[in-house]
Coordinates of C-alpha atoms and ligand atoms in Angstrom, one line a residue:
X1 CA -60.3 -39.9 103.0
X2 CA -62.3 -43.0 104.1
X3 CA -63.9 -43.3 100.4
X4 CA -60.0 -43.2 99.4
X5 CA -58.5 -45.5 101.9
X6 CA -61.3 -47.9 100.6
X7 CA -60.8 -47.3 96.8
X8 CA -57.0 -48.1 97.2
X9 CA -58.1 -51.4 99.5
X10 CA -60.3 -52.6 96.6
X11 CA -58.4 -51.7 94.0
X12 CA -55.3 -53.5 95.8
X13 CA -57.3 -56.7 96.4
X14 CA -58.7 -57.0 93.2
X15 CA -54.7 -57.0 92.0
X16 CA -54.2 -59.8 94.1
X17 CA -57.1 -62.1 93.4
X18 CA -55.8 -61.4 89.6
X19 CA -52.5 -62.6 90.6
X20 CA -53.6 -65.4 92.0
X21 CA -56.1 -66.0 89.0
X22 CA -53.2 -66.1 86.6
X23 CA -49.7 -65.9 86.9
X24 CA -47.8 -62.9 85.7
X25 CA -46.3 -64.9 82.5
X26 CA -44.4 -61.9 81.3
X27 CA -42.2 -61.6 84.2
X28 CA -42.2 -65.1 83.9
X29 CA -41.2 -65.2 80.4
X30 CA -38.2 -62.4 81.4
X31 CA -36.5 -64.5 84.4
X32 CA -36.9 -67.5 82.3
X33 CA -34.3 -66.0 80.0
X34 CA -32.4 -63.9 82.1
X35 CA -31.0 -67.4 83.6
X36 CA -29.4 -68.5 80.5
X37 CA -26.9 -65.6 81.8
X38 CA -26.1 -67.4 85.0
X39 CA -25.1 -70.7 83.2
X40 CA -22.4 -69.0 81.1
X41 CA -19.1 -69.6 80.3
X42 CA -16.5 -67.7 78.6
X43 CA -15.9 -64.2 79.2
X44 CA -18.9 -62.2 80.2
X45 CA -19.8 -59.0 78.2
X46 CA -20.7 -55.6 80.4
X47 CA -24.2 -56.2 80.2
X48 CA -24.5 -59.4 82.3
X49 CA -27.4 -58.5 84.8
X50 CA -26.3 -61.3 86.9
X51 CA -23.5 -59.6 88.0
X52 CA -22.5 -62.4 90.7
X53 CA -21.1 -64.5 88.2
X54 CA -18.0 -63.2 86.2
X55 CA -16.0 -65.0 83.3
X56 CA -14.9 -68.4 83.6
X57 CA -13.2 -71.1 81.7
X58 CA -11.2 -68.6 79.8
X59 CA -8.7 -71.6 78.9
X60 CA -11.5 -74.4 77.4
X61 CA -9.8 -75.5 74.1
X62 CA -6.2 -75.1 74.9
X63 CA -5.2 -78.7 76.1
X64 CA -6.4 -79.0 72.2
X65 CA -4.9 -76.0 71.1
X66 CA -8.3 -74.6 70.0
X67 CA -10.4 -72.2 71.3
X68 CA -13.5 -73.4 73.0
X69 CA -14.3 -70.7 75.4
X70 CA -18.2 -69.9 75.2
X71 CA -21.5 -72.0 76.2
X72 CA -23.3 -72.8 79.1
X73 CA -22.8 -75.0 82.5
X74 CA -25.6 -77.4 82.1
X75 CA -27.0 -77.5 85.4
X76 CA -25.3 -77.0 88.5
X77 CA -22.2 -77.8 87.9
X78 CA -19.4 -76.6 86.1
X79 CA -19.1 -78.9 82.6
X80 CA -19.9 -77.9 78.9
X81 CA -22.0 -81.1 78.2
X82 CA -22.3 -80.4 74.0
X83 CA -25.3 -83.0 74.2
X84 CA -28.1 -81.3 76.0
X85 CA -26.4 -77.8 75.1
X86 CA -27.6 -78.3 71.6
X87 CA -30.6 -79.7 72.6
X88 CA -31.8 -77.0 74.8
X89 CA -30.3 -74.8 71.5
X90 CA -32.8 -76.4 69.2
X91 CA -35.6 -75.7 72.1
X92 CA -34.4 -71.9 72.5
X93 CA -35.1 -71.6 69.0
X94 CA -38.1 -73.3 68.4
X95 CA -39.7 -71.4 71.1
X96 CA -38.2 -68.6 69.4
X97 CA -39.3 -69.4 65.7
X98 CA -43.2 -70.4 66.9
X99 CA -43.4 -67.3 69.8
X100 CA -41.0 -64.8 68.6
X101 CA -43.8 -62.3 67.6
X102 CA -45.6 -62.7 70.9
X103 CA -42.2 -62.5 72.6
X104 CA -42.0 -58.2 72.7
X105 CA -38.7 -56.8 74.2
X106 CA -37.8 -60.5 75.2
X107 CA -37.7 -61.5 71.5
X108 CA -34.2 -60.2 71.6
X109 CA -33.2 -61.5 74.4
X110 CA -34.5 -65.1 73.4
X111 CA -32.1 -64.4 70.4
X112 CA -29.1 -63.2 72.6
X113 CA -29.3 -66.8 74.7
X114 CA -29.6 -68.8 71.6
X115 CA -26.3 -67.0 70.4
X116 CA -24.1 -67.3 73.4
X117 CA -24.8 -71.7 72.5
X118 CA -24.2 -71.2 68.5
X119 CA -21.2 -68.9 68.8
X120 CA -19.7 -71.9 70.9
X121 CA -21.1 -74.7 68.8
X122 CA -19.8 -73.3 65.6
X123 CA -16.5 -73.2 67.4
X124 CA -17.1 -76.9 67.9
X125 CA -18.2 -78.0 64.9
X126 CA -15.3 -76.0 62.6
X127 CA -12.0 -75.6 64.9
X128 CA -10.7 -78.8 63.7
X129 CA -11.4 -80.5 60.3
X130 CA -12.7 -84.2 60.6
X131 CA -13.1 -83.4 64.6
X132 CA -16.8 -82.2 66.1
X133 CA -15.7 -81.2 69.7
X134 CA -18.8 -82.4 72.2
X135 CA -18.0 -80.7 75.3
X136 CA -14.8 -79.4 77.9
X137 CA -14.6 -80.2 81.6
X138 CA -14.1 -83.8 83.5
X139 CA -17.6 -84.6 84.6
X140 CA -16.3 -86.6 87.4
X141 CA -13.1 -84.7 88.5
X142 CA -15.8 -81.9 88.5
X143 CA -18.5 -83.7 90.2
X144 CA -16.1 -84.4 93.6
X145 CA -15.8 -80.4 93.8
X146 CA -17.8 -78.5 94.6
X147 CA -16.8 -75.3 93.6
X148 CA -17.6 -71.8 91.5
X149 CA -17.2 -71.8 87.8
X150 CA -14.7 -68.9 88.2
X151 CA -12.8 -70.4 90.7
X152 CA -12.8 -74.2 89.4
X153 CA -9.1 -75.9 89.3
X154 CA -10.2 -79.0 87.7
X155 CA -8.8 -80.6 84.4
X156 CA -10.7 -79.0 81.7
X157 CA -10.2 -82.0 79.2
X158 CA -11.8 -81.6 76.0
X159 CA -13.6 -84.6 74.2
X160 CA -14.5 -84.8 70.7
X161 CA -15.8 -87.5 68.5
X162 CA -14.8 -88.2 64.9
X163 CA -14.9 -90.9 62.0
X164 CA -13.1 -93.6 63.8
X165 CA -14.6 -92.6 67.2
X166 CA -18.2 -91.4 65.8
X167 CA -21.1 -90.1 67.6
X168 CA -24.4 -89.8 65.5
X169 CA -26.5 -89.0 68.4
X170 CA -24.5 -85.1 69.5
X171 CA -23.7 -84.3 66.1
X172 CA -27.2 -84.8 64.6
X173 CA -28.2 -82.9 67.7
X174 CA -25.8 -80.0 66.7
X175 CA -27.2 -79.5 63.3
X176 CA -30.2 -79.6 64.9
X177 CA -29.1 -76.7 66.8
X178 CA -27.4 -75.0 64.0
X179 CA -30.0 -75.4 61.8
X180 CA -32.6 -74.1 63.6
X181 CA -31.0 -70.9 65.0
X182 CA -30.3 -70.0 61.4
X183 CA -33.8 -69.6 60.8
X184 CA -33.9 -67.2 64.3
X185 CA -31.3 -65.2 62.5
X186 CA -32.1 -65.1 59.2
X187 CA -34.1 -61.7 59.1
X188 CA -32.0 -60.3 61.6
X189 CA -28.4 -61.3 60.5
X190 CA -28.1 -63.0 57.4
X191 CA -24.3 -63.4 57.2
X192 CA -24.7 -65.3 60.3
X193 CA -27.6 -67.4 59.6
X194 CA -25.3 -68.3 56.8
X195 CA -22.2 -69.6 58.8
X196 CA -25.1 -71.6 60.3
X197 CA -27.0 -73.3 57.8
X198 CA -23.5 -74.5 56.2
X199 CA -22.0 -75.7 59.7
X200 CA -25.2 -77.0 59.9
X201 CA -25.1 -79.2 56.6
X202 CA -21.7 -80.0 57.0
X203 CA -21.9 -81.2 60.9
X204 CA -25.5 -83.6 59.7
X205 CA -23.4 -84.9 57.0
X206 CA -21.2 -86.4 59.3
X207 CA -23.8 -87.5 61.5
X208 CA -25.2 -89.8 58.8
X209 CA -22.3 -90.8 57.2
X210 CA -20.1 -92.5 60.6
X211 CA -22.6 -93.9 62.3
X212 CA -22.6 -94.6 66.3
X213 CA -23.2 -93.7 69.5
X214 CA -20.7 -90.8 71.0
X215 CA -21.4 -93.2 74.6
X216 CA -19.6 -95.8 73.1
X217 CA -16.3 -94.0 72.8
X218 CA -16.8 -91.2 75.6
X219 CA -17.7 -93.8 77.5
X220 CA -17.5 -92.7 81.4
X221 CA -17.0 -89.0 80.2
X222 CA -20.7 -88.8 79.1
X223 CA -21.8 -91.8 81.5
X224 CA -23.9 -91.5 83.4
X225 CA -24.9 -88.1 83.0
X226 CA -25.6 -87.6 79.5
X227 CA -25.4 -90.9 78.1
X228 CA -27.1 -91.6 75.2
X229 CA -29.6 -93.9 76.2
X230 CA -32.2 -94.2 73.1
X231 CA -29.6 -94.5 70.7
X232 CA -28.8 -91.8 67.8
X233 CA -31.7 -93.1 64.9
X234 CA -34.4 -90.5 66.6
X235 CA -31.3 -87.9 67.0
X236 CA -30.9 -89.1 62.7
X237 CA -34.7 -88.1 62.6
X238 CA -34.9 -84.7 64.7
X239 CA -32.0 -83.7 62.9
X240 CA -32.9 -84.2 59.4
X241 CA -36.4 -82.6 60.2
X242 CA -34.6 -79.5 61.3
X243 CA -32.3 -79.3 57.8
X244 CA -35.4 -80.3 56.0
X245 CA -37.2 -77.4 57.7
X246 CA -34.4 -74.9 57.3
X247 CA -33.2 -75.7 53.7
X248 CA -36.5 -77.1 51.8
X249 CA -33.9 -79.6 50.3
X250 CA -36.3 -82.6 49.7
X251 CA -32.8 -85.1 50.3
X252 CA -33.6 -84.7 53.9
X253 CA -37.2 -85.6 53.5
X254 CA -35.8 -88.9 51.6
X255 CA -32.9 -89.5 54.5
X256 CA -36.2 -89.3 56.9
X257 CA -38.2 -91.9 55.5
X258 CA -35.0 -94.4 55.0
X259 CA -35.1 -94.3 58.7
X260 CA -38.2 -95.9 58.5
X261 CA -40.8 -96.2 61.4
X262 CA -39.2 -94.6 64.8
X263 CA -40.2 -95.7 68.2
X264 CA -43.7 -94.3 69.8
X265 CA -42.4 -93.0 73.3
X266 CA -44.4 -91.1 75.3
X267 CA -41.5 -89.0 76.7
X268 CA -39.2 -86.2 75.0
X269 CA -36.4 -84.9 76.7
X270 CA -32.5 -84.3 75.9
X271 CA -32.0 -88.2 74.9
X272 CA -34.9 -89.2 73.6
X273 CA -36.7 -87.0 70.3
X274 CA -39.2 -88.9 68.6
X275 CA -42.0 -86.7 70.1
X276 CA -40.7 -83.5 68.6
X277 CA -39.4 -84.8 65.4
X278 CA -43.3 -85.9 64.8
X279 CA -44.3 -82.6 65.8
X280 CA -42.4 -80.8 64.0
X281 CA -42.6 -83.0 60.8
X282 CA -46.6 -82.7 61.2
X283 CA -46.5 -79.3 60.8
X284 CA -45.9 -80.1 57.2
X285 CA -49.2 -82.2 57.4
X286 CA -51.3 -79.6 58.4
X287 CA -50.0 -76.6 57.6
X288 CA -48.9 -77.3 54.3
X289 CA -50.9 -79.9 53.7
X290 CA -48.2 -82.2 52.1
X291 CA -50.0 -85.4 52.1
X292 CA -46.4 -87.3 52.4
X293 CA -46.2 -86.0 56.3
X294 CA -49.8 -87.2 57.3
X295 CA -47.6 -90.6 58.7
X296 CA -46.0 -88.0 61.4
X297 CA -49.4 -86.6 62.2
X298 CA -50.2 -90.0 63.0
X299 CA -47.5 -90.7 65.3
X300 CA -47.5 -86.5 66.8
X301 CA -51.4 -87.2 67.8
X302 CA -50.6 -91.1 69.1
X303 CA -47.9 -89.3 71.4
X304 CA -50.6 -86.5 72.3
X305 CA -53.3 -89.3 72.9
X306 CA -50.7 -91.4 75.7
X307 CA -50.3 -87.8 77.6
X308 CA -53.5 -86.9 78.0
X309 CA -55.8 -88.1 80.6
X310 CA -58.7 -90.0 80.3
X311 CA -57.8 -91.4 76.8
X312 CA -58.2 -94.8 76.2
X313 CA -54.0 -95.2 75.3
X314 CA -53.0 -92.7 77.9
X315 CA -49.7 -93.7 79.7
X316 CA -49.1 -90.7 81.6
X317 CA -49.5 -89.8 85.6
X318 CA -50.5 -86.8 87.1
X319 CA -50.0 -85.8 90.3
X320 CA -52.9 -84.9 92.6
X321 CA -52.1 -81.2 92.3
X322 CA -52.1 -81.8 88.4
X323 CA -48.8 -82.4 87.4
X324 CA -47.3 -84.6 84.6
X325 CA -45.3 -87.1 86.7
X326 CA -42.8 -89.2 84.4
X327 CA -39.9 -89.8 86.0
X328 CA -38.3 -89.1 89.9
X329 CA -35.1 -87.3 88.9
X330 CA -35.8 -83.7 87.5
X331 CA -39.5 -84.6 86.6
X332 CA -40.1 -80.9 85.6
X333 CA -37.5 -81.3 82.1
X334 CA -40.6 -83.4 81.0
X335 CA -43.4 -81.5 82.0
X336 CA -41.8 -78.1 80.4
X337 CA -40.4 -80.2 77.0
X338 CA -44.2 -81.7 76.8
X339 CA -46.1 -78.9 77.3
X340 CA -44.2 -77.1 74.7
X341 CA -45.3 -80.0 72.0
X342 CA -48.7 -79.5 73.5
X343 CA -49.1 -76.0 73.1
X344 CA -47.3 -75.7 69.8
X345 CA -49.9 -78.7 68.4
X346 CA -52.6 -77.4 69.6
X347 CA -51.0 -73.8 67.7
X348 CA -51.0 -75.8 64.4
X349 CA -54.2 -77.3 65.1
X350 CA -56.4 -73.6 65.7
X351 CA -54.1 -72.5 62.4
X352 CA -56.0 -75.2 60.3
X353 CA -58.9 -75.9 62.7
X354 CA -57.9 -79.6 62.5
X355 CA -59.2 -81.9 65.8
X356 CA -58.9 -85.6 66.1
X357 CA -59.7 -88.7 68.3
X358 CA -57.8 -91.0 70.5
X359 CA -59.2 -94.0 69.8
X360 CA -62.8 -94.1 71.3
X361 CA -62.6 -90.6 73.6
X362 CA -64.0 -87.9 73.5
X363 CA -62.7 -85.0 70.4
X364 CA -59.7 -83.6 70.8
X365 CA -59.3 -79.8 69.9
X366 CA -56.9 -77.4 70.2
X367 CA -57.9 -76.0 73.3
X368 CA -58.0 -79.7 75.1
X369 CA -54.1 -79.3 74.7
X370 CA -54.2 -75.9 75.9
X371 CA -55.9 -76.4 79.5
X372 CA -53.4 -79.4 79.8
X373 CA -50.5 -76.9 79.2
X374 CA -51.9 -74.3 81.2
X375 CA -52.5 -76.3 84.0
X376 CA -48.6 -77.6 83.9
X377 CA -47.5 -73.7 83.5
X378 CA -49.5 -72.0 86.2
X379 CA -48.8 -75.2 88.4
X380 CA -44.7 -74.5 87.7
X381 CA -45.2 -71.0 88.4
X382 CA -47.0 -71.8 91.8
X383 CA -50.7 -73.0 91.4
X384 CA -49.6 -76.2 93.2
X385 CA -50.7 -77.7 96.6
X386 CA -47.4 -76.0 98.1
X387 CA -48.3 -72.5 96.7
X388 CA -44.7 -72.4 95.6
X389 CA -43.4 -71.7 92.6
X390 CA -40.6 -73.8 91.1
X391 CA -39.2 -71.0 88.9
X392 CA -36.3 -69.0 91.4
X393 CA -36.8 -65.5 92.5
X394 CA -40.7 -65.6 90.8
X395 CA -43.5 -64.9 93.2
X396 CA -43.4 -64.8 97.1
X397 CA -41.9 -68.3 97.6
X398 CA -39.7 -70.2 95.4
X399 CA -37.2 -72.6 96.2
X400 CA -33.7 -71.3 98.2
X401 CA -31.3 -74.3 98.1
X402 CA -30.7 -75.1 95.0
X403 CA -28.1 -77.7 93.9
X404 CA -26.1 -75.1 92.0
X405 CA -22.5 -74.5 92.7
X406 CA -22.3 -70.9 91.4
X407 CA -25.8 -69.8 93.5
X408 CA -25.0 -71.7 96.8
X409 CA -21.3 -70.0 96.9
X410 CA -20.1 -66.8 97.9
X411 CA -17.4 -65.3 95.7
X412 CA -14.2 -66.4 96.7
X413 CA -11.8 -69.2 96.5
X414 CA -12.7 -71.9 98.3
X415 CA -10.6 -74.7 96.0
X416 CA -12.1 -77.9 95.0
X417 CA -13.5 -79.2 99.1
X418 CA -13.6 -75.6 100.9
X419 CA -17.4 -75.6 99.3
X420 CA -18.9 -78.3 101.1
X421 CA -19.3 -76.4 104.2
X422 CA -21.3 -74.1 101.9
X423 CA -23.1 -77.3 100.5
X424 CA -24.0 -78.8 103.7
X425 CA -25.7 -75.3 105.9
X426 CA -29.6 -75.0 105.8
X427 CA -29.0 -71.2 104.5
X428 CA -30.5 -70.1 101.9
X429 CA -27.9 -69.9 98.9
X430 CA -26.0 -66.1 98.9
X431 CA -26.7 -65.8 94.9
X432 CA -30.2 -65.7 93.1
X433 CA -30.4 -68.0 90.1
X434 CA -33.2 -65.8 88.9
X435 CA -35.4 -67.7 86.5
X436 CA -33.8 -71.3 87.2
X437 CA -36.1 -73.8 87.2
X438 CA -35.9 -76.9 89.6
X439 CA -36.3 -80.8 89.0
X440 CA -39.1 -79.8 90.9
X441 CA -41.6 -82.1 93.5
X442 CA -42.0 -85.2 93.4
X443 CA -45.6 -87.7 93.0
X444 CA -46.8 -86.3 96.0
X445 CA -46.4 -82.6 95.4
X446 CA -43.7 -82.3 97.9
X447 CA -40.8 -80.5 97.9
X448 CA -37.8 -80.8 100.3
X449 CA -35.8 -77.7 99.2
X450 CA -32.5 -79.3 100.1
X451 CA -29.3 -78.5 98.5
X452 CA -28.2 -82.1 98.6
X453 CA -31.6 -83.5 96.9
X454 CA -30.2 -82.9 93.3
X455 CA -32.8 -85.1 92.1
X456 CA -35.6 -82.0 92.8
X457 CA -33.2 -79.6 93.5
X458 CA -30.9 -79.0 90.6
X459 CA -31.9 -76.6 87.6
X460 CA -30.4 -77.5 83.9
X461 CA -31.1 -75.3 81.0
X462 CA -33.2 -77.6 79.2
X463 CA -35.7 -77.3 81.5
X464 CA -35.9 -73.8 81.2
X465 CA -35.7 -73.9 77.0
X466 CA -38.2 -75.7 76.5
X467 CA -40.5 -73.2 78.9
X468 CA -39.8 -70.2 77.0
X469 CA -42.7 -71.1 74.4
X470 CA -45.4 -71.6 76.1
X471 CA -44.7 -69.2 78.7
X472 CA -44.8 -66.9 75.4
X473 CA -47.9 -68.2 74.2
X474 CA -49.6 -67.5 77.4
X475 CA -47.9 -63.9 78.3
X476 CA -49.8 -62.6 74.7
X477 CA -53.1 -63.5 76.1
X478 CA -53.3 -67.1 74.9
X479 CA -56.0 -68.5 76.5
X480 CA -57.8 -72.0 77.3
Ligands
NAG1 C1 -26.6 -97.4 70.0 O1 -27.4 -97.5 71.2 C2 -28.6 -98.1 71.1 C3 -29.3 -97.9 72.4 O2 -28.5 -98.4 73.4 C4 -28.5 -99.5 70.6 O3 -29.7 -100.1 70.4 C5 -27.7 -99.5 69.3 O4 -27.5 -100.8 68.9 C6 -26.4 -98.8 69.4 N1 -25.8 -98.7 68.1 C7 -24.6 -99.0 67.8 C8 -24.1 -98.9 66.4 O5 -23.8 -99.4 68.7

């Protein structure tokens, strides 16, 4: 008994020193996709596991006489923002094209939240000749609410921008989208991939040819919340890199270099691509060793040199529990977006055993970027000085009050003020966003866990796309 009772006790502890040695990524990897199913619009199919949300915007289209039902809530609030709905699109899939065959039973679920975006951006980009719809809902109407999806009774205005009103900046980012989810499905569902790949064509066609920025015409209806900031050449860019990648068509690969030099940020997020589009162009460098991308190498490894510490051009913080600090509101979109460019890099990189130098430092290899992206994963998942993890309903403490109207309400009609009581309590929100990942703490490590706090306290599904790869990389085994 006593030899047992011990046995059990070791056993049991040596579990938990390995849990807190490494996060479970695989579970990780799971709730990470299973909360693309909370941010859904449109009618919901009998196997939604989050089965406190139900279907929702079951009209979107018909003040246009179209049907735009479909897509995802971008954060916590009820809108279909087309902007970062495309880009976290583009991020599902390339996690999904660099990770798929380390992704096991979650390969077809990354493919199943990539879909439930394309089904809706196809609708977008083809219900209306001339027209590329770029999202449904009034931000601000909505924003004075607060109020479940399913029971939301504001104006669901749809916007749209076209030759006369263009918008270079969305649209390239929906071929970006397209183009890349047709690779996802080409093996799998050919006929689809094939809607795809032509949307796709079509939809970065019109993004070159009427040039502007969709800001200047949506004006208040994507300002301030998705405004395009940066401008639409690095959308241009990302885009074409995308087609270039999906079609081999060598026009792209001319359009890219008419664009000439791009700027040399050391950020990449929903509005601003240059970082990936460098990335992904490198891969070209190195893996294919087309001497015509070494100039994106260039700028993929100048980008990598300003994030790392201790280089001599690094322009990044950390926090003193490791964290990449860029920015105070929702800090983590830029940890989760970066360490995905890190860890694929560092992926092409061991593929050709290629290392390099930032400026006078020490040499970089492959698996310099991988301790970097380990260290912003495990932190995420709770090796931070809070021991919390910023990924909802993974490990023993995560965060409760999320500033999410569908998780914070319970399940009746409140109209568009009743909520605010809800809003305003210390309780813990009724509903489990499983998988949602916060804007996360701020410079100091801290976290409030206030509802109210949006700036640390809201989720958005880019955040979360852009995780699925390197939480992939590291649930196979990848190591440091
Ligand atoms: C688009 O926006 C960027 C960034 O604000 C600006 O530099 C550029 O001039 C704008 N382009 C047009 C055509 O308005």
């Amino acid at each position: 008994m006593t030899s047992l009772f011990f046995l059990v006790f070791l056993f049991s502890s040596l579990l938990t020193q390995n849990v807190d040695a490494n996060p479970n990524y695989i579970e990780a990897l799971s709730k990470s996709l299973l909360f693309f199913q909370g941010q859904r619009s449109g009618p919901l199919p009998t196997d939604q596991q989050l089965s406190w949300r139900a279907s929702s915007g079951l009209s979107d289209g018909s003040s246009a006489n179209v049907d735009l039902t479909g897509g995802y809530y971008d954060a916590g609030d009820n809108v279909k923002f087309n902007f970062p709905m495309a880009f976290t699109t583009t991020m599902l899939s390339w996690s999904t094209l660099e990770y798929g065959g380390q992704m096991g039973p979650e390969l077809q679920n990354a493919r199943v939240s990539i879909r439930w975006a394309t089904d809706y951006l196809l609708k977008c980009a083809t219900a209306t000749p001339g027209k590329l719809y770029v999202g449904v809902g009034d931000p601000n109407a909505d924003h004075k609410c607060w109020e479940r999806p399913e029971d939301m009774d504001t104006p669901r205005t749809v916007y749209s921008v076209s030759s006369s009103n263009p918008g270079s900046d969305v649209a390239a980012e929906t071929a970006a989208a397209l183009a890349s989810a047709s690779m996802v499905f080409k093996e799998v569902d050919s006929e689809y991939s094939l809607l795809l790949i032509t949307t796709a064509k079509n939809v970065m066609q019109f993004a070159i040819q009427y040039r502007g920025n969709y800001s200047d015409s949506l004006s208040s209806s994507v300002c301030p919340f998705y405004c395009s900031y940066s401008g639409y050449k690095d959308e241009l860019m990302w885009g074409a890199a995308w087609l270039l990648k999906a079609t081999d068509d060598l026009n792209y690969k001319n359009f890219i270099e008419s664009l000439g030099s791009g700027d040399q940020p050391d950020i990449f997020n929903w509005d601003s691509k240059y970082a990936g589009a460098y990335v992904l162009l490198s891969q070209r460098a190195l893996l294919n060793k087309d001497i015509n991308f070494e100039v994106y190498k260039q700028e993929a490894e100048s980008f990598i040199c300003k994030i790392l510490p201790n280089t001599p051009s690094s322009s990044t913080s950390y926090t003193q529990g490791g964290m990449i600090y860029k920015l105070p509101h929702s800090n983590l979109q830029y940890v989760t977006a970066i360490t995905f460019l890190l860890t694929t890099y560092a992926k092409y990189m061991k593929a050709t055993q290629h290392t390099f130098y930032c400026g006078n430092s020490d040499i970089v290899v492959a698996d310099t970027l991988i301790s970097v992206s380990k260290r912003q994963v495990d932190y995420i998942l709770g090796e931070n000085p809070k021991k919390m993890s910023y990924m909802v309903g993974f490990g023993s403490s995560f965060p409760m009050r999320i500033h999410h109207r569908a998780s914070s309400l319970p399940s009746k009609s409140l109209g568009c003020g009743g909520g605010f009581e809800y809003y305003e309590t210390q309780n813990p929100n009724p509903n489990i966003l499983t998988g949602a990942i916060v804007g996360g703490p701020d410079e100091n490590d801290e976290y409030p866990d206030k509802r109210d706090d949006y700036m640390h306290s809201e989720p958005t599904t880019y955040i979360n796309a852009a995780f699925v790869g390197p939480l992939a990389y590291f649930a196979s085994g990848g190591s440091a």
